[in-house]
Amino acid sequence: MLKQGFVPWLVGVLIAVQAVVVHSTEKPLLFGIVPQESSSKLADQWTPFMRHLSEQLGRQVRFTTAPDIPTFEERVLAGHYDIAYMNPYHYVEFSESPGYRAIAREGEKRIRGIIVVGEDSPITSLEELEGATLAFPAPAAFAATILTRAELERLGITYTPRFVSSHESVYLNVQKGFAAAGGGIERTFNSAVEEGLTGVRVLWRSEGFTPHAFAVHPKHADDERLRIQAALTNLGSSEEGLALLRRANLKALVPASNGDWDDVRGLGLNFIQKTGDP
């Protein structure tokens, strides 16, 4: 004879097991991170973040990135990522095609491009970069390349660009003297300094713009998109979540909407060649 309370307990166990089976048969959500830093560093920063989201959503969320920013752009255009963390210009472009929808962004953050030079460099103004070789991460890197190059061109400065695949590579090229200066952003520069980068200083900062977007592919239904949004924006409400954000060099996230990036749209940029199949 079954003991009292055994049947409800058994039913609960069977429901839990069924839920695990259902979730295990679902394809993982691919969360693409723009490769501003090395893949190994990004994996270290973001993998705990993905584990937490997996627990919150009851579905595996898998960290992924790309070997360089142009490849990341190709993958976003092809709809490879279910969720993507992309720079402001990427979001403006890829919200049109293939139609990624913004769900979150850092609330107390503005993104600024910076130009760095060697610590011992005699250069004190952008005009002194005339004729120099300058390092940039990729042609469509919003703040590190587009904003910095726009300022150089506004000033009529001629230079030779060298694209080196990541922000880390920019700082190392400047440190080692392979480039007189380079473009980056404050977040990746500060992170590099914390990791031991020396011999590089900031020469110039741009004005601020709406920061990177967390965006979801349009194939996902509204209810799923809202669940992902809630999981991201709730990170700031617990010490565990705040620790995960700090590890990824992020401030607390807030809900975002498409219009938040109208300041970037107002620049009228068009750098990405859309040759992929959405």
CSV table of C-alpha atoms in Angstrom, one decimal:
chain,number,residue,atom,x,y,z
A,1,MET,CA,0.0,0.0,0.0
A,2,LEU,CA,1.4,3.4,-1.0
A,3,LYS,CA,2.2,5.8,1.8
A,4,GLN,CA,0.2,9.0,2.1
A,5,GLY,CA,1.9,11.8,0.1
A,6,PHE,CA,3.8,9.4,-2.1
A,7,VAL,CA,1.6,9.8,-5.2
A,8,PRO,CA,1.8,13.6,-5.2
A,9,TRP,CA,5.6,13.4,-4.8
A,10,LEU,CA,5.8,10.9,-7.6
A,11,VAL,CA,3.7,13.1,-9.9
A,12,GLY,CA,6.0,16.0,-9.1
A,13,VAL,CA,9.1,14.0,-9.9
A,14,LEU,CA,7.6,12.8,-13.2
A,15,ILE,CA,6.7,16.4,-14.2
A,16,ALA,CA,10.2,17.6,-13.4
A,17,VAL,CA,11.7,14.7,-15.4
A,18,GLN,CA,9.4,15.5,-18.3
A,19,ALA,CA,10.5,19.1,-18.2
A,20,VAL,CA,14.1,18.1,-18.3
A,21,VAL,CA,13.5,15.8,-21.3
A,22,VAL,CA,11.6,18.6,-23.1
A,23,HIS,CA,14.3,21.1,-22.5
A,24,SER,CA,17.1,18.7,-23.5
A,25,THR,CA,15.4,18.1,-26.9
A,26,GLU,CA,15.3,21.8,-27.7
A,27,LYS,CA,18.1,23.2,-29.7
A,28,PRO,CA,20.5,25.5,-27.7
A,29,LEU,CA,20.0,29.2,-28.1
A,30,LEU,CA,23.2,30.5,-29.7
A,31,PHE,CA,24.3,33.8,-28.0
A,32,GLY,CA,26.7,35.6,-30.3
A,33,ILE,CA,29.2,38.1,-28.8
A,34,VAL,CA,30.9,40.6,-31.0
A,35,PRO,CA,34.6,39.7,-30.9
A,36,GLN,CA,36.2,43.0,-29.7
A,37,GLU,CA,38.6,40.9,-27.6
A,38,SER,CA,40.1,37.4,-28.0
A,39,SER,CA,37.8,34.4,-28.1
A,40,SER,CA,39.4,32.9,-25.0
A,41,LYS,CA,39.0,36.1,-23.0
A,42,LEU,CA,35.4,36.5,-24.1
A,43,ALA,CA,34.6,32.9,-23.2
A,44,ASP,CA,36.0,33.4,-19.7
A,45,GLN,CA,33.9,36.6,-19.3
A,46,TRP,CA,30.7,35.3,-20.8
A,47,THR,CA,30.4,31.6,-20.1
A,48,PRO,CA,29.2,32.0,-16.5
A,49,PHE,CA,26.7,34.6,-17.8
A,50,MET,CA,25.3,32.0,-20.3
A,51,ARG,CA,25.1,29.3,-17.6
A,52,HIS,CA,22.9,31.7,-15.5
A,53,LEU,CA,20.7,32.5,-18.5
A,54,SER,CA,20.3,28.7,-19.2
A,55,GLU,CA,19.1,28.2,-15.6
A,56,GLN,CA,16.7,31.1,-15.8
A,57,LEU,CA,15.2,30.1,-19.2
A,58,GLY,CA,15.2,26.3,-18.6
A,59,ARG,CA,17.0,26.0,-21.9
A,60,GLN,CA,20.6,25.8,-22.8
A,61,VAL,CA,22.1,29.1,-23.9
A,62,ARG,CA,25.5,28.6,-25.6
A,63,PHE,CA,28.2,31.2,-25.8
A,64,THR,CA,29.6,31.7,-29.3
A,65,THR,CA,31.5,34.4,-31.2
A,66,ALA,CA,33.5,34.7,-34.4
A,67,PRO,CA,37.2,34.9,-35.3
A,68,ASP,CA,36.9,38.6,-36.3
A,69,ILE,CA,34.3,41.3,-36.6
A,70,PRO,CA,33.7,41.0,-40.4
A,71,THR,CA,32.9,37.2,-39.8
A,72,PHE,CA,30.6,38.2,-36.9
A,73,GLU,CA,28.8,40.6,-39.3
A,74,GLU,CA,28.4,37.8,-41.9
A,75,ARG,CA,26.9,35.5,-39.3
A,76,VAL,CA,24.5,38.1,-37.9
A,77,LEU,CA,23.3,38.9,-41.4
A,78,ALA,CA,22.8,35.2,-42.1
A,79,GLY,CA,20.7,34.9,-38.9
A,80,HIS,CA,23.2,32.5,-37.3
A,81,TYR,CA,22.6,33.8,-33.7
A,82,ASP,CA,19.4,33.5,-31.7
A,83,ILE,CA,20.6,36.3,-29.5
A,84,ALA,CA,23.4,38.7,-30.2
A,85,TYR,CA,25.4,41.4,-28.4
A,86,MET,CA,26.4,43.8,-31.1
A,87,ASN,CA,27.7,47.4,-31.4
A,88,PRO,CA,25.3,50.3,-32.1
A,89,TYR,CA,26.0,50.5,-35.8
A,90,HIS,CA,25.6,46.8,-36.2
A,91,TYR,CA,22.2,47.0,-34.5
A,92,VAL,CA,21.1,49.9,-36.8
A,93,GLU,CA,22.0,47.8,-39.8
A,94,PHE,CA,20.8,44.4,-38.7
A,95,SER,CA,17.5,45.6,-37.2
A,96,GLU,CA,16.6,46.2,-40.9
A,97,SER,CA,17.9,43.0,-42.3
A,98,PRO,CA,17.5,40.3,-41.1
A,99,GLY,CA,15.4,42.2,-38.5
A,100,TYR,CA,17.0,41.6,-35.1
A,101,ARG,CA,14.9,43.2,-32.3
A,102,ALA,CA,16.6,45.0,-29.4
A,103,ILE,CA,15.6,43.8,-25.9
A,104,ALA,CA,18.2,45.3,-23.6
A,105,ARG,CA,21.2,47.7,-23.2
A,106,GLU,CA,23.3,49.1,-20.4
A,107,GLY,CA,21.2,51.8,-18.7
A,108,GLU,CA,23.9,54.1,-17.4
A,109,LYS,CA,26.3,54.0,-20.3
A,110,ARG,CA,27.3,55.9,-23.3
A,111,ILE,CA,29.8,54.5,-25.8
A,112,ARG,CA,32.7,56.6,-26.8
A,113,GLY,CA,35.4,56.0,-29.4
A,114,ILE,CA,39.0,56.7,-28.2
A,115,ILE,CA,42.3,57.1,-30.0
A,116,VAL,CA,45.3,55.8,-28.1
A,117,VAL,CA,49.0,56.4,-28.5
A,118,GLY,CA,52.1,55.1,-26.8
A,119,GLU,CA,52.7,56.3,-23.2
A,120,ASP,CA,56.1,57.8,-24.3
A,121,SER,CA,54.8,59.2,-27.6
A,122,PRO,CA,55.4,62.9,-28.0
A,123,ILE,CA,52.0,63.3,-29.8
A,124,THR,CA,49.6,65.6,-28.0
A,125,SER,CA,47.0,66.3,-30.7
A,126,LEU,CA,45.2,64.5,-33.5
A,127,GLU,CA,46.8,66.8,-36.1
A,128,GLU,CA,50.2,65.3,-35.3
A,129,LEU,CA,49.0,61.9,-36.7
A,130,GLU,CA,49.3,63.3,-40.2
A,131,GLY,CA,50.8,60.7,-42.5
A,132,ALA,CA,51.0,58.0,-39.8
A,133,THR,CA,49.9,54.3,-39.8
A,134,LEU,CA,46.9,53.9,-37.5
A,135,ALA,CA,45.4,50.6,-36.2
A,136,PHE,CA,41.7,49.8,-36.1
A,137,PRO,CA,39.8,46.6,-35.2
A,138,ALA,CA,37.6,46.4,-38.3
A,139,PRO,CA,36.0,48.8,-40.9
A,140,ALA,CA,32.5,48.7,-39.3
A,141,ALA,CA,33.5,48.8,-35.6
A,142,PHE,CA,31.3,51.6,-34.5
A,143,ALA,CA,33.1,53.6,-31.9
A,144,ALA,CA,36.6,52.3,-32.3
A,145,THR,CA,36.7,52.8,-36.1
A,146,ILE,CA,33.8,54.7,-37.5
A,147,LEU,CA,33.7,57.5,-34.9
A,148,THR,CA,37.5,57.9,-34.7
A,149,ARG,CA,38.0,57.9,-38.4
A,150,ALA,CA,35.2,60.4,-38.8
A,151,GLU,CA,37.0,62.8,-36.5
A,152,LEU,CA,40.3,62.4,-38.3
A,153,GLU,CA,38.6,63.0,-41.7
A,154,ARG,CA,36.8,66.0,-40.3
A,155,LEU,CA,40.2,67.5,-39.4
A,156,GLY,CA,41.5,66.6,-42.9
A,157,ILE,CA,44.2,64.3,-41.5
A,158,THR,CA,45.6,61.7,-44.0
A,159,TYR,CA,46.8,58.4,-42.6
A,160,THR,CA,47.2,54.7,-43.5
A,161,PRO,CA,44.7,52.4,-41.8
A,162,ARG,CA,45.6,49.0,-40.6
A,163,PHE,CA,42.8,46.6,-39.6
A,164,VAL,CA,44.0,44.1,-36.9
A,165,SER,CA,40.8,42.1,-36.1
A,166,SER,CA,40.3,43.1,-32.4
A,167,HIS,CA,40.5,45.9,-29.9
A,168,GLU,CA,43.2,44.0,-28.0
A,169,SER,CA,45.3,43.8,-31.2
A,170,VAL,CA,45.0,47.6,-31.6
A,171,TYR,CA,46.4,48.3,-28.2
A,172,LEU,CA,49.2,45.8,-28.7
A,173,ASN,CA,50.1,47.3,-32.1
A,174,VAL,CA,50.4,50.7,-30.5
A,175,GLN,CA,52.3,49.4,-27.5
A,176,LYS,CA,54.8,47.6,-29.7
A,177,GLY,CA,55.2,50.6,-32.0
A,178,PHE,CA,53.7,48.9,-35.1
A,179,ALA,CA,51.2,51.8,-35.3
A,180,ALA,CA,51.5,55.4,-34.2
A,181,ALA,CA,48.0,55.3,-32.8
A,182,GLY,CA,44.8,53.2,-32.8
A,183,GLY,CA,41.1,53.3,-32.3
A,184,GLY,CA,39.3,51.6,-29.4
A,185,ILE,CA,36.6,52.1,-26.8
A,186,GLU,CA,36.9,52.9,-23.1
A,187,ARG,CA,35.5,49.5,-21.9
A,188,THR,CA,38.0,47.3,-23.8
A,189,PHE,CA,40.9,49.7,-23.0
A,190,ASN,CA,40.1,49.7,-19.3
A,191,SER,CA,39.8,45.9,-19.4
A,192,ALA,CA,43.2,45.6,-21.2
A,193,VAL,CA,44.8,47.8,-18.5
A,194,GLU,CA,43.3,45.7,-15.8
A,195,GLU,CA,44.8,42.6,-17.5
A,196,GLY,CA,48.2,44.2,-17.5
A,197,LEU,CA,48.4,46.4,-20.6
A,198,THR,CA,51.0,49.2,-20.1
A,199,GLY,CA,52.7,51.8,-22.3
A,200,VAL,CA,49.5,53.1,-23.9
A,201,ARG,CA,47.5,56.2,-23.1
A,202,VAL,CA,44.3,57.8,-24.4
A,203,LEU,CA,44.8,60.8,-26.6
A,204,TRP,CA,41.2,61.6,-27.6
A,205,ARG,CA,37.6,60.7,-26.8
A,206,SER,CA,34.5,61.1,-28.9
A,207,GLU,CA,31.1,62.2,-27.8
A,208,GLY,CA,28.8,59.5,-26.3
A,209,PHE,CA,26.2,57.4,-28.1
A,210,THR,CA,23.7,54.7,-27.1
A,211,PRO,CA,25.8,51.6,-26.3
A,212,HIS,CA,25.7,48.0,-27.6
A,213,ALA,CA,22.4,46.2,-28.1
A,214,PHE,CA,21.3,42.8,-26.9
A,215,ALA,CA,19.0,41.7,-29.7
A,216,VAL,CA,17.0,38.6,-30.6
A,217,HIS,CA,16.4,37.1,-34.1
A,218,PRO,CA,12.9,37.8,-35.4
A,219,LYS,CA,12.1,34.1,-35.7
A,220,HIS,CA,11.6,34.0,-31.9
A,221,ALA,CA,8.0,34.7,-30.7
A,222,ASP,CA,7.2,37.7,-28.6
A,223,ASP,CA,6.7,35.6,-25.4
A,224,GLU,CA,10.1,34.0,-25.7
A,225,ARG,CA,11.7,37.4,-26.5
A,226,LEU,CA,10.1,38.9,-23.4
A,227,ARG,CA,11.4,35.9,-21.3
A,228,ILE,CA,14.9,36.5,-22.5
A,229,GLN,CA,14.6,40.2,-21.9
A,230,ALA,CA,13.4,39.6,-18.3
A,231,ALA,CA,16.3,37.3,-17.6
A,232,LEU,CA,18.8,39.9,-18.8
A,233,THR,CA,17.3,42.9,-17.1
A,234,ASN,CA,16.8,41.0,-13.8
A,235,LEU,CA,20.5,40.5,-13.5
A,236,GLY,CA,20.9,43.8,-11.8
A,237,SER,CA,18.6,42.8,-9.0
A,238,SER,CA,20.9,40.3,-7.2
A,239,GLU,CA,24.5,40.2,-6.1
A,240,GLU,CA,25.0,37.1,-8.3
A,241,GLY,CA,23.7,38.9,-11.3
A,242,LEU,CA,25.7,42.0,-10.7
A,243,ALA,CA,28.8,39.8,-10.3
A,244,LEU,CA,28.1,38.2,-13.7
A,245,LEU,CA,27.6,41.7,-15.3
A,246,ARG,CA,30.9,42.9,-13.8
A,247,ARG,CA,32.7,39.9,-15.1
A,248,ALA,CA,31.5,40.8,-18.6
A,249,ASN,CA,32.4,44.4,-18.1
A,250,LEU,CA,28.8,45.5,-18.1
A,251,LYS,CA,26.6,47.8,-16.1
A,252,ALA,CA,23.1,46.9,-15.1
A,253,LEU,CA,20.8,46.3,-18.1
A,254,VAL,CA,17.5,47.9,-18.9
A,255,PRO,CA,14.8,47.1,-21.4
A,256,ALA,CA,15.5,48.6,-24.8
A,257,SER,CA,13.5,49.5,-27.9
A,258,ASN,CA,14.4,50.0,-31.5
A,259,GLY,CA,14.2,53.8,-31.2
A,260,ASP,CA,17.0,53.9,-28.6
A,261,TRP,CA,19.5,53.9,-31.4
A,262,ASP,CA,18.1,56.8,-33.4
A,263,ASP,CA,21.1,58.9,-32.4
A,264,VAL,CA,23.3,56.4,-34.4
A,265,ARG,CA,20.8,56.4,-37.3
A,266,GLY,CA,21.1,60.2,-37.4
A,267,LEU,CA,24.8,59.8,-38.4
A,268,GLY,CA,23.7,58.4,-41.8
A,269,LEU,CA,26.4,55.7,-41.8
A,270,ASN,CA,26.6,52.9,-44.5
A,271,PHE,CA,29.7,50.8,-44.1
A,272,ILE,CA,28.5,47.2,-44.2
A,273,GLN,CA,28.2,45.5,-47.5
A,274,LYS,CA,25.1,43.4,-47.3
A,275,THR,CA,25.9,40.4,-49.5
A,276,GLY,CA,24.7,37.6,-47.2
A,277,ASP,CA,21.5,35.7,-47.5
A,278,PRO,CA,19.2,36.7,-44.6
